[in-house]
Amino acid sequence: MSSMDTNMVEAIAREVEKSPLSPDVESFINSFELTSDEKTEVVKILNDMKFKGDDVSALPNTPPQIVDAGWA
Amino acid sequence: MVALLEVTAPSHRPSRAGERGGHVTSEISRQISLAGLPEDLERVARFQFTGGAMEDMIPPTLFGALTVHSYESAGGQHHEDVAPAAAAVEFTAAAASVLDDLQDLDPIPGIDPNDPGAGAELVALFMALANQSMCGLKSTGMSSGSIETAMSILSHFEVRALAGQHRANQIDLAEATDGSMELATDASHEKSGSFGRLAAEIGAALATNDEALIHAHGEFGHHLAIIDQLQNDVAGVWPGGEASTDISLGRATSPLMFAFEVPSGVNKAADEVKTALRSRDESGGRDEAWVREALFKSGAVHYAWVVAAVHRAKAASLAAKCVQSNPNSRIADLLVA
């Protein structure tokens, strides 16, 4: 893992109580060498997830899916 | 305050099983029958595709779907022709699944847990059935050249997936150090990514000789399989989720590796997860529900989701490229959540 990635790990751990789209997390996304269209797609997916402050007990029983990995 | 993922269930989830999935399950059943196995061995083999009961076969996995969708996306006309290849991919995935269960000491439907040799026999059987199924392509009228290419792809990426599995098993979470996360990520790409790549490339190679198009489908399959793996990894640590062996066995999954990668003193939850998992064999170990909640608070799930979103965006770009070559390509349907 590069030093930049290590910094990003630290940033996510520090900012998990804020927003996934803080400048440091956005910098993490940029480290993946995305095209502008791809970055727009990533931001849209994360916005659709609606990260917001609340209690863990309010989470759904199963995690959200970003693709339906099967046939049915 | 804790970050929360709030999602709304999709109102409509399109079914992709239907006729295409039916052809693949029929082919799996036919290939097992063709093998002329002893009755008890045939029963155990079928168990792996029926959820452990002598009932209808469950729909094929993502990998079988990738083979069929890639075949049609690359210009293949008759999806039933590619069913033997999709069945071969399913047999290969089943072999890997049984091997995984053997290595994790998880139960295998129909196998006596005190007889690991029976599990090894099943792994060998599924690998042989994969080859038998690929040979079935000859009756479809496909060229011997394209069948040979597909068989080469299967062999190459089977080995790569096995190498990735071996590397992943060598990572001991309790002794994780700086750089362990990179090793775990590489192993996951080699293991899961190889399965996605082989499934998609085989389908595309049976429809076209265009190497760039075959490669684009392979890359798409790679990203999709990584997303699938990340989703499974998140499910294995999700607060309140179903029981999983990821935490108890200390598997080197992305969320768990993330918690170990966070420098000490940065995040209290990550520090507590590290302490708990390093002492999981001692009296100081915490219960699993506690570890799951602490992992969520550490940002481990958020990290996995950002990475999965990146792979989804890459997959969407590749799907768009496939549509440029074939406006009738429906490969992007596999990205629907």
Tab-separated table of C-alpha atoms in Angstrom:
chain	number	residue	atom	x	y	z
A	1	MET	CA	0.000	0.000	0.000
A	2	SER	CA	1.421	3.362	-0.985
A	3	SER	CA	1.920	6.125	1.568
A	4	MET	CA	-0.903	8.040	-0.094
A	5	ASP	CA	-3.252	5.118	0.389
A	6	THR	CA	-2.197	4.855	4.025
A	7	ASN	CA	-3.053	8.525	4.443
A	8	MET	CA	-6.422	7.875	2.890
A	9	VAL	CA	-7.075	4.981	5.249
A	10	GLU	CA	-6.399	7.366	8.094
A	11	ALA	CA	-8.649	10.018	6.529
A	12	ILE	CA	-11.580	7.622	6.175
A	13	ALA	CA	-11.129	6.384	9.730
A	14	ARG	CA	-11.054	9.986	11.015
A	15	GLU	CA	-13.959	11.213	8.903
A	16	VAL	CA	-16.285	8.263	9.057
A	17	GLU	CA	-18.550	10.250	11.372
A	18	LYS	CA	-18.816	13.078	8.862
A	19	SER	CA	-19.340	12.364	5.184
A	20	PRO	CA	-17.873	9.975	2.577
A	21	LEU	CA	-17.431	12.908	0.231
A	22	SER	CA	-15.204	15.069	2.423
A	23	PRO	CA	-12.131	16.494	0.625
A	24	ASP	CA	-9.886	13.707	1.953
A	25	VAL	CA	-12.265	10.973	0.826
A	26	GLU	CA	-12.627	12.695	-2.528
A	27	SER	CA	-8.843	12.648	-2.755
A	28	PHE	CA	-8.972	8.906	-2.036
A	29	ILE	CA	-11.436	8.467	-4.923
A	30	ASN	CA	-9.167	10.500	-7.209
A	31	SER	CA	-6.247	8.174	-6.421
A	32	PHE	CA	-7.960	5.501	-8.561
A	33	GLU	CA	-7.272	7.347	-11.834
A	34	LEU	CA	-10.900	7.675	-12.864
A	35	THR	CA	-12.233	9.486	-15.901
A	36	SER	CA	-14.586	12.369	-15.152
A	37	ASP	CA	-17.572	10.192	-16.091
A	38	GLU	CA	-16.385	7.418	-13.789
A	39	LYS	CA	-15.875	9.851	-10.925
A	40	THR	CA	-19.377	11.213	-11.449
A	41	GLU	CA	-20.663	7.616	-11.255
A	42	VAL	CA	-18.784	6.962	-7.998
A	43	VAL	CA	-20.070	10.162	-6.385
A	44	LYS	CA	-23.618	9.314	-7.505
A	45	ILE	CA	-23.396	5.809	-5.987
A	46	LEU	CA	-22.121	7.156	-2.690
A	47	ASN	CA	-24.727	9.928	-2.625
A	48	ASP	CA	-27.435	7.333	-3.279
A	49	MET	CA	-26.182	5.521	-0.169
A	50	LYS	CA	-27.183	8.598	1.870
A	51	PHE	CA	-24.562	8.449	4.595
A	52	LYS	CA	-26.033	10.316	7.541
A	53	GLY	CA	-25.607	10.487	11.262
A	54	ASP	CA	-27.628	8.033	13.332
A	55	ASP	CA	-27.270	4.938	15.478
A	56	VAL	CA	-25.862	1.615	14.221
A	57	SER	CA	-28.978	-0.110	15.531
A	58	ALA	CA	-30.979	1.761	12.870
A	59	LEU	CA	-29.127	-0.005	10.039
A	60	PRO	CA	-31.089	-2.440	7.859
A	61	ASN	CA	-30.543	-6.143	8.611
A	62	THR	CA	-28.701	-6.694	5.358
A	63	PRO	CA	-26.207	-4.389	3.655
A	64	PRO	CA	-27.186	-2.485	0.528
A	65	GLN	CA	-26.138	-3.940	-2.823
A	66	ILE	CA	-24.558	-1.854	-5.528
A	67	VAL	CA	-24.891	-4.653	-8.074
A	68	ASP	CA	-27.224	-7.634	-8.132
A	69	ALA	CA	-24.638	-10.399	-8.364
A	70	GLY	CA	-26.826	-13.225	-9.570
A	71	TRP	CA	-29.569	-14.223	-11.968
A	72	ALA	CA	-32.711	-13.842	-9.898
B	1	MET	CA	-22.662	10.422	15.857
B	2	VAL	CA	-22.163	7.372	13.661
B	3	ALA	CA	-22.294	7.304	9.872
B	4	LEU	CA	-25.263	5.395	8.577
B	5	LEU	CA	-25.878	3.834	5.209
B	6	GLU	CA	-29.526	4.414	4.443
B	7	VAL	CA	-30.903	2.734	1.369
B	8	THR	CA	-34.269	2.097	-0.135
B	9	ALA	CA	-34.982	-1.353	-1.520
B	10	PRO	CA	-35.466	-1.245	-5.302
B	11	SER	CA	-39.135	-1.460	-6.226
B	12	HIS	CA	-38.385	-3.759	-9.123
B	13	ARG	CA	-35.496	-6.155	-9.574
B	14	PRO	CA	-35.365	-7.631	-13.065
B	15	SER	CA	-35.037	-11.396	-13.260
B	16	ARG	CA	-32.156	-12.670	-15.316
B	17	ALA	CA	-32.627	-16.365	-14.593
B	18	GLY	CA	-35.476	-17.230	-16.921
B	19	GLU	CA	-34.746	-19.178	-20.061
B	20	ARG	CA	-31.011	-18.484	-20.086
B	21	GLY	CA	-30.471	-19.642	-16.513
B	22	GLY	CA	-32.684	-22.647	-17.199
B	23	HIS	CA	-30.485	-23.757	-20.076
B	24	VAL	CA	-27.414	-23.587	-17.839
B	25	THR	CA	-28.946	-25.547	-14.947
B	26	SER	CA	-30.219	-28.165	-17.416
B	27	GLU	CA	-26.727	-28.463	-18.849
B	28	ILE	CA	-25.191	-28.857	-15.380
B	29	SER	CA	-27.673	-31.643	-14.622
B	30	ARG	CA	-27.067	-33.282	-18.013
B	31	GLN	CA	-23.298	-33.239	-17.576
B	32	ILE	CA	-23.579	-34.849	-14.122
B	33	SER	CA	-25.816	-37.574	-15.607
B	34	LEU	CA	-23.455	-38.097	-18.556
B	35	ALA	CA	-20.552	-38.736	-16.189
B	36	GLY	CA	-22.041	-42.098	-15.141
B	37	LEU	CA	-21.106	-41.638	-11.487
B	38	PRO	CA	-21.784	-44.007	-8.586
B	39	GLU	CA	-25.178	-43.120	-7.128
B	40	ASP	CA	-23.860	-41.696	-3.853
B	41	LEU	CA	-21.268	-39.512	-5.594
B	42	GLU	CA	-23.825	-38.215	-8.091
B	43	ARG	CA	-26.172	-37.356	-5.226
B	44	VAL	CA	-23.479	-35.357	-3.408
B	45	ALA	CA	-22.495	-33.583	-6.641
B	46	ARG	CA	-26.114	-32.557	-7.243
B	47	PHE	CA	-26.415	-31.388	-3.632
B	48	GLN	CA	-23.958	-28.581	-4.371
B	49	PHE	CA	-26.347	-27.174	-6.995
B	50	THR	CA	-29.591	-27.665	-5.099
B	51	GLY	CA	-28.701	-26.074	-1.781
B	52	GLY	CA	-28.220	-29.450	-0.096
B	53	ALA	CA	-31.563	-31.013	-0.899
B	54	MET	CA	-32.900	-33.117	-3.750
B	55	GLU	CA	-35.009	-30.264	-5.040
B	56	ASP	CA	-34.929	-28.047	-8.093
B	57	MET	CA	-31.524	-26.675	-8.968
B	58	ILE	CA	-30.870	-23.140	-7.798
B	59	PRO	CA	-30.158	-20.483	-10.464
B	60	PRO	CA	-26.559	-20.367	-11.702
B	61	THR	CA	-24.184	-17.937	-10.055
B	62	LEU	CA	-22.885	-14.595	-11.241
B	63	PHE	CA	-20.159	-16.435	-13.145
B	64	GLY	CA	-22.515	-18.496	-15.304
B	65	ALA	CA	-24.489	-15.323	-15.964
B	66	LEU	CA	-21.303	-13.544	-17.024
B	67	THR	CA	-20.492	-16.261	-19.563
B	68	VAL	CA	-23.934	-16.162	-21.191
B	69	HIS	CA	-24.234	-12.355	-21.146
B	70	SER	CA	-20.702	-11.906	-22.515
B	71	TYR	CA	-21.370	-14.388	-25.321
B	72	GLU	CA	-24.448	-12.474	-26.438
B	73	SER	CA	-22.811	-9.085	-25.851
B	74	ALA	CA	-19.901	-10.041	-28.118
B	75	GLY	CA	-22.272	-11.027	-30.922
B	76	GLY	CA	-23.221	-14.637	-30.134
B	77	GLN	CA	-26.600	-15.454	-31.659
B	78	HIS	CA	-27.915	-18.517	-29.866
B	79	HIS	CA	-27.468	-18.329	-26.095
B	80	GLU	CA	-28.292	-22.032	-25.695
B	81	ASP	CA	-25.076	-22.837	-27.614
B	82	VAL	CA	-22.930	-21.369	-24.840
B	83	ALA	CA	-24.664	-23.347	-22.063
B	84	PRO	CA	-21.919	-26.041	-21.926
B	85	ALA	CA	-19.307	-23.300	-21.359
B	86	ALA	CA	-21.453	-21.635	-18.693
B	87	ALA	CA	-21.906	-25.042	-17.030
B	88	ALA	CA	-18.119	-25.532	-17.109
B	89	VAL	CA	-17.697	-22.160	-15.396
B	90	GLU	CA	-20.277	-23.191	-12.798
B	91	PHE	CA	-18.425	-26.477	-12.143
B	92	THR	CA	-15.169	-24.546	-11.730
B	93	ALA	CA	-16.810	-22.121	-9.303
B	94	ALA	CA	-18.326	-25.063	-7.397
B	95	ALA	CA	-14.893	-26.702	-7.115
B	96	ALA	CA	-13.488	-23.472	-5.669
B	97	SER	CA	-16.399	-23.174	-3.251
B	98	VAL	CA	-15.934	-26.720	-1.929
B	99	LEU	CA	-12.178	-26.135	-1.621
B	100	ASP	CA	-12.873	-22.926	0.300
B	101	ASP	CA	-15.217	-24.782	2.678
B	102	LEU	CA	-12.641	-27.535	3.190
B	103	GLN	CA	-9.934	-25.027	4.062
B	104	ASP	CA	-12.234	-23.113	6.438
B	105	LEU	CA	-13.579	-26.351	7.990
B	106	ASP	CA	-17.087	-25.237	6.964
B	107	PRO	CA	-19.786	-27.899	6.410
B	108	ILE	CA	-20.240	-29.185	2.846
B	109	PRO	CA	-23.710	-30.478	1.889
B	110	GLY	CA	-23.694	-34.284	1.814
B	111	ILE	CA	-20.094	-34.620	3.024
B	112	ASP	CA	-19.171	-36.156	6.384
B	113	PRO	CA	-17.058	-33.493	8.172
B	114	ASN	CA	-14.817	-36.294	9.454
B	115	ASP	CA	-14.040	-37.370	5.889
B	116	PRO	CA	-12.191	-34.460	4.230
B	117	GLY	CA	-11.037	-36.892	1.529
B	118	ALA	CA	-14.628	-37.004	0.256
B	119	GLY	CA	-14.510	-33.212	-0.106
B	120	ALA	CA	-11.230	-33.427	-2.039
B	121	GLU	CA	-12.839	-36.045	-4.296
B	122	LEU	CA	-15.677	-33.617	-4.999
B	123	VAL	CA	-13.229	-30.833	-5.935
B	124	ALA	CA	-11.491	-33.166	-8.392
B	125	LEU	CA	-14.843	-34.316	-9.803
B	126	PHE	CA	-16.016	-30.751	-10.498
B	127	MET	CA	-12.740	-29.892	-12.249
B	128	ALA	CA	-13.175	-32.991	-14.446
B	129	LEU	CA	-16.821	-32.117	-15.126
B	130	ALA	CA	-15.723	-28.629	-16.204
B	131	ASN	CA	-13.477	-30.194	-18.841
B	132	GLN	CA	-16.181	-32.651	-19.896
B	133	SER	CA	-18.644	-29.781	-20.263
B	134	MET	CA	-16.247	-27.713	-22.394
B	135	CYS	CA	-15.871	-30.714	-24.724
B	136	GLY	CA	-19.653	-30.540	-25.149
B	137	LEU	CA	-19.184	-27.304	-27.121
B	138	LYS	CA	-18.066	-29.385	-30.107
B	139	SER	CA	-21.663	-30.448	-30.740
B	140	THR	CA	-22.797	-26.816	-31.112
B	141	GLY	CA	-20.964	-26.217	-34.388
B	142	MET	CA	-18.599	-23.641	-32.903
B	143	SER	CA	-15.149	-23.579	-34.515
B	144	SER	CA	-12.449	-25.733	-32.969
B	145	GLY	CA	-10.260	-22.604	-32.811
B	146	SER	CA	-12.693	-20.667	-30.619
B	147	ILE	CA	-13.276	-23.720	-28.390
B	148	GLU	CA	-9.522	-24.143	-27.998
B	149	THR	CA	-9.180	-20.463	-27.054
B	150	ALA	CA	-11.975	-20.802	-24.486
B	151	MET	CA	-10.349	-23.892	-22.947
B	152	SER	CA	-7.014	-22.053	-22.725
B	153	ILE	CA	-8.704	-19.143	-20.941
B	154	LEU	CA	-10.331	-21.557	-18.481
B	155	SER	CA	-7.028	-23.298	-17.701
B	156	HIS	CA	-5.045	-20.066	-17.356
B	157	PHE	CA	-7.395	-18.270	-15.003
B	158	GLU	CA	-8.201	-21.411	-12.983
B	159	VAL	CA	-4.532	-21.486	-12.021
B	160	ARG	CA	-4.489	-17.744	-11.290
B	161	ALA	CA	-7.571	-18.073	-9.056
B	162	LEU	CA	-6.006	-20.964	-7.167
B	163	ALA	CA	-2.815	-18.950	-6.678
B	164	GLY	CA	-4.887	-16.064	-5.293
B	165	GLN	CA	-6.698	-18.414	-2.916
B	166	HIS	CA	-3.347	-19.733	-1.679
B	167	ARG	CA	-1.976	-16.222	-1.127
B	168	ALA	CA	-5.127	-15.109	0.723
B	169	ASN	CA	-4.911	-18.095	3.074
B	170	GLN	CA	-1.315	-17.214	3.941
B	171	ILE	CA	-2.288	-13.830	5.409
B	172	ASP	CA	-2.722	-14.062	9.177
B	173	LEU	CA	-4.936	-11.215	10.347
B	174	ALA	CA	-3.622	-11.402	13.901
B	175	GLU	CA	-0.112	-10.713	12.596
B	176	ALA	CA	-1.098	-8.082	10.040
B	177	THR	CA	1.455	-5.341	9.455
B	178	ASP	CA	1.857	-2.345	7.155
B	179	GLY	CA	1.489	-3.688	3.652
B	180	SER	CA	-0.790	-6.577	4.608
B	181	MET	CA	-3.762	-4.760	3.116
B	182	GLU	CA	-2.024	-4.456	-0.234
B	183	LEU	CA	-1.216	-8.175	-0.162
B	184	ALA	CA	-4.829	-9.001	0.716
B	185	THR	CA	-6.140	-6.739	-2.063
B	186	ASP	CA	-3.802	-8.333	-4.605
B	187	ALA	CA	-4.840	-11.829	-3.479
B	188	SER	CA	-8.534	-10.901	-3.752
B	189	HIS	CA	-8.037	-9.524	-7.263
B	190	GLU	CA	-6.185	-12.665	-8.280
B	191	LYS	CA	-8.739	-15.014	-6.720
B	192	SER	CA	-12.128	-13.385	-7.354
B	193	GLY	CA	-11.073	-11.236	-10.291
B	194	SER	CA	-9.723	-14.263	-12.157
B	195	PHE	CA	-13.062	-16.055	-11.874
B	196	GLY	CA	-14.907	-13.034	-13.231
B	197	ARG	CA	-12.393	-12.653	-16.028
B	198	LEU	CA	-12.463	-16.307	-17.089
B	199	ALA	CA	-16.276	-16.409	-17.063
B	200	ALA	CA	-16.614	-13.299	-19.245
B	201	GLU	CA	-13.687	-13.975	-21.585
B	202	ILE	CA	-14.858	-17.518	-22.303
B	203	GLY	CA	-18.287	-16.239	-23.303
B	204	ALA	CA	-16.865	-13.477	-25.496
B	205	ALA	CA	-14.196	-15.705	-27.089
B	206	LEU	CA	-16.871	-18.144	-28.231
B	207	ALA	CA	-18.651	-15.316	-30.072
B	208	THR	CA	-15.849	-13.246	-31.599
B	209	ASN	CA	-12.177	-13.247	-32.590
B	210	ASP	CA	-11.844	-9.538	-31.718
B	211	GLU	CA	-9.165	-9.650	-29.009
B	212	ALA	CA	-9.868	-6.099	-27.792
B	213	LEU	CA	-13.540	-6.920	-27.354
B	214	ILE	CA	-12.734	-10.195	-25.553
B	215	HIS	CA	-10.378	-8.265	-23.277
B	216	ALA	CA	-13.003	-5.575	-22.549
B	217	HIS	CA	-15.487	-8.253	-21.481
B	218	GLY	CA	-12.804	-9.894	-19.339
B	219	GLU	CA	-12.045	-6.604	-17.607
B	220	PHE	CA	-15.757	-6.066	-17.030
B	221	GLY	CA	-16.015	-9.527	-15.449
B	222	HIS	CA	-12.985	-8.801	-13.293
B	223	HIS	CA	-14.527	-5.640	-11.845
B	224	LEU	CA	-17.920	-7.294	-11.345
B	225	ALA	CA	-16.373	-10.205	-9.448
B	226	ILE	CA	-14.425	-7.819	-7.202
B	227	ILE	CA	-17.654	-5.951	-6.402
B	228	ASP	CA	-19.344	-9.282	-5.640
B	229	GLN	CA	-16.475	-10.192	-3.315
B	230	LEU	CA	-16.595	-6.803	-1.567
B	231	GLN	CA	-20.355	-7.161	-1.094
B	232	ASN	CA	-19.790	-10.595	0.459
B	233	ASP	CA	-17.020	-9.180	2.638
B	234	VAL	CA	-19.305	-6.402	3.887
B	235	ALA	CA	-22.125	-8.897	4.507
B	236	GLY	CA	-19.682	-10.894	6.639
B	237	VAL	CA	-19.155	-7.988	9.055
B	238	TRP	CA	-22.467	-6.119	8.745
B	239	PRO	CA	-23.913	-5.146	12.162
B	240	GLY	CA	-26.833	-7.448	12.888
B	241	GLY	CA	-26.115	-9.514	9.778
B	242	GLU	CA	-26.256	-13.278	9.428
B	243	ALA	CA	-23.620	-15.420	11.132
B	244	SER	CA	-20.371	-15.575	9.191
B	245	THR	CA	-16.988	-17.155	9.796
B	246	ASP	CA	-15.057	-14.119	8.491
B	247	ILE	CA	-14.551	-12.673	11.972
B	248	SER	CA	-14.191	-15.911	13.954
B	249	LEU	CA	-11.618	-17.234	11.479
B	250	GLY	CA	-9.914	-13.864	11.125
B	251	ARG	CA	-10.193	-13.880	7.340
B	252	ALA	CA	-8.180	-11.225	5.543
B	253	THR	CA	-11.217	-9.528	3.978
B	254	SER	CA	-11.154	-5.861	2.941
B	255	PRO	CA	-13.120	-4.489	5.928
B	256	LEU	CA	-11.059	-6.432	8.467
B	257	MET	CA	-7.791	-5.510	6.786
B	258	PHE	CA	-8.897	-1.858	6.771
B	259	ALA	CA	-9.302	-1.837	10.557
B	260	PHE	CA	-5.818	-3.286	10.930
B	261	GLU	CA	-4.375	-0.722	8.514
B	262	VAL	CA	-5.672	2.316	10.455
B	263	PRO	CA	-2.725	3.776	12.407
B	264	SER	CA	-3.051	3.424	16.186
B	265	GLY	CA	-4.613	6.397	17.946
B	266	VAL	CA	-6.563	7.628	14.918
B	267	ASN	CA	-9.842	5.835	15.513
B	268	LYS	CA	-10.856	4.324	18.849
B	269	ALA	CA	-13.118	1.684	17.273
B	270	ALA	CA	-10.345	0.501	14.932
B	271	ASP	CA	-7.939	0.230	17.866
B	272	GLU	CA	-10.476	-1.825	19.819
B	273	VAL	CA	-11.114	-4.130	16.850
B	274	LYS	CA	-7.393	-4.801	16.527
B	275	THR	CA	-7.067	-5.590	20.215
B	276	ALA	CA	-10.137	-7.853	20.166
B	277	LEU	CA	-9.131	-9.830	17.074
B	278	ARG	CA	-5.537	-10.261	18.160
B	279	SER	CA	-6.744	-11.794	21.408
B	280	ARG	CA	-9.664	-13.741	19.939
B	281	ASP	CA	-8.236	-17.050	21.126
B	282	GLU	CA	-7.835	-15.739	24.652
B	283	SER	CA	-10.281	-14.656	27.324
B	284	GLY	CA	-9.898	-11.009	26.259
B	285	GLY	CA	-11.747	-11.633	22.974
B	286	ARG	CA	-14.996	-9.694	22.409
B	287	ASP	CA	-18.201	-11.230	21.074
B	288	GLU	CA	-18.856	-11.041	17.359
B	289	ALA	CA	-21.751	-8.564	17.558
B	290	TRP	CA	-19.479	-6.116	19.345
B	291	VAL	CA	-16.734	-6.552	16.731
B	292	ARG	CA	-19.231	-5.967	13.901
B	293	GLU	CA	-20.413	-2.669	15.402
B	294	ALA	CA	-16.871	-1.499	16.108
B	295	LEU	CA	-15.841	-2.362	12.553
B	296	PHE	CA	-18.678	-0.217	11.206
B	297	LYS	CA	-17.639	2.687	13.440
B	298	SER	CA	-14.040	2.308	12.272
B	299	GLY	CA	-15.021	3.173	8.690
B	300	ALA	CA	-14.264	-0.338	7.400
B	301	VAL	CA	-17.629	-0.705	5.650
B	302	HIS	CA	-17.382	2.785	4.177
B	303	TYR	CA	-13.935	2.010	2.804
B	304	ALA	CA	-15.168	-1.207	1.161
B	305	TRP	CA	-18.112	0.671	-0.329
B	306	VAL	CA	-15.967	3.437	-1.823
B	307	VAL	CA	-13.730	0.806	-3.448
B	308	ALA	CA	-16.766	-1.139	-4.705
B	309	ALA	CA	-18.223	2.062	-6.171
B	310	VAL	CA	-14.947	2.663	-8.033
B	311	HIS	CA	-15.066	-0.853	-9.511
B	312	ARG	CA	-18.699	-0.332	-10.486
B	313	ALA	CA	-17.810	2.875	-12.308
B	314	LYS	CA	-14.988	1.091	-14.147
B	315	ALA	CA	-17.353	-1.746	-15.068
B	316	ALA	CA	-19.937	0.745	-16.359
B	317	SER	CA	-17.299	2.341	-18.620
B	318	LEU	CA	-16.371	-1.064	-20.043
B	319	ALA	CA	-20.029	-1.959	-20.563
B	320	ALA	CA	-20.442	1.266	-22.559
B	321	LYS	CA	-17.469	0.234	-24.706
B	322	CYS	CA	-19.113	-3.157	-25.355
B	323	VAL	CA	-22.353	-1.417	-26.383
B	324	GLN	CA	-20.397	0.686	-28.893
B	325	SER	CA	-19.308	-2.561	-30.575
B	326	ASN	CA	-22.716	-4.174	-30.345
B	327	PRO	CA	-25.727	-1.889	-29.749
B	328	ASN	CA	-27.703	-4.992	-28.716
B	329	SER	CA	-25.289	-5.764	-25.856
B	330	ARG	CA	-27.110	-6.193	-22.546
B	331	ILE	CA	-23.963	-6.681	-20.490
B	332	ALA	CA	-24.772	-3.557	-18.450
B	333	ASP	CA	-27.869	-5.359	-17.139
B	334	LEU	CA	-25.530	-7.198	-14.767
B	335	LEU	CA	-24.834	-3.870	-13.028
B	336	VAL	CA	-28.450	-3.348	-12.041
B	337	ALA	CA	-28.938	-3.356	-8.282
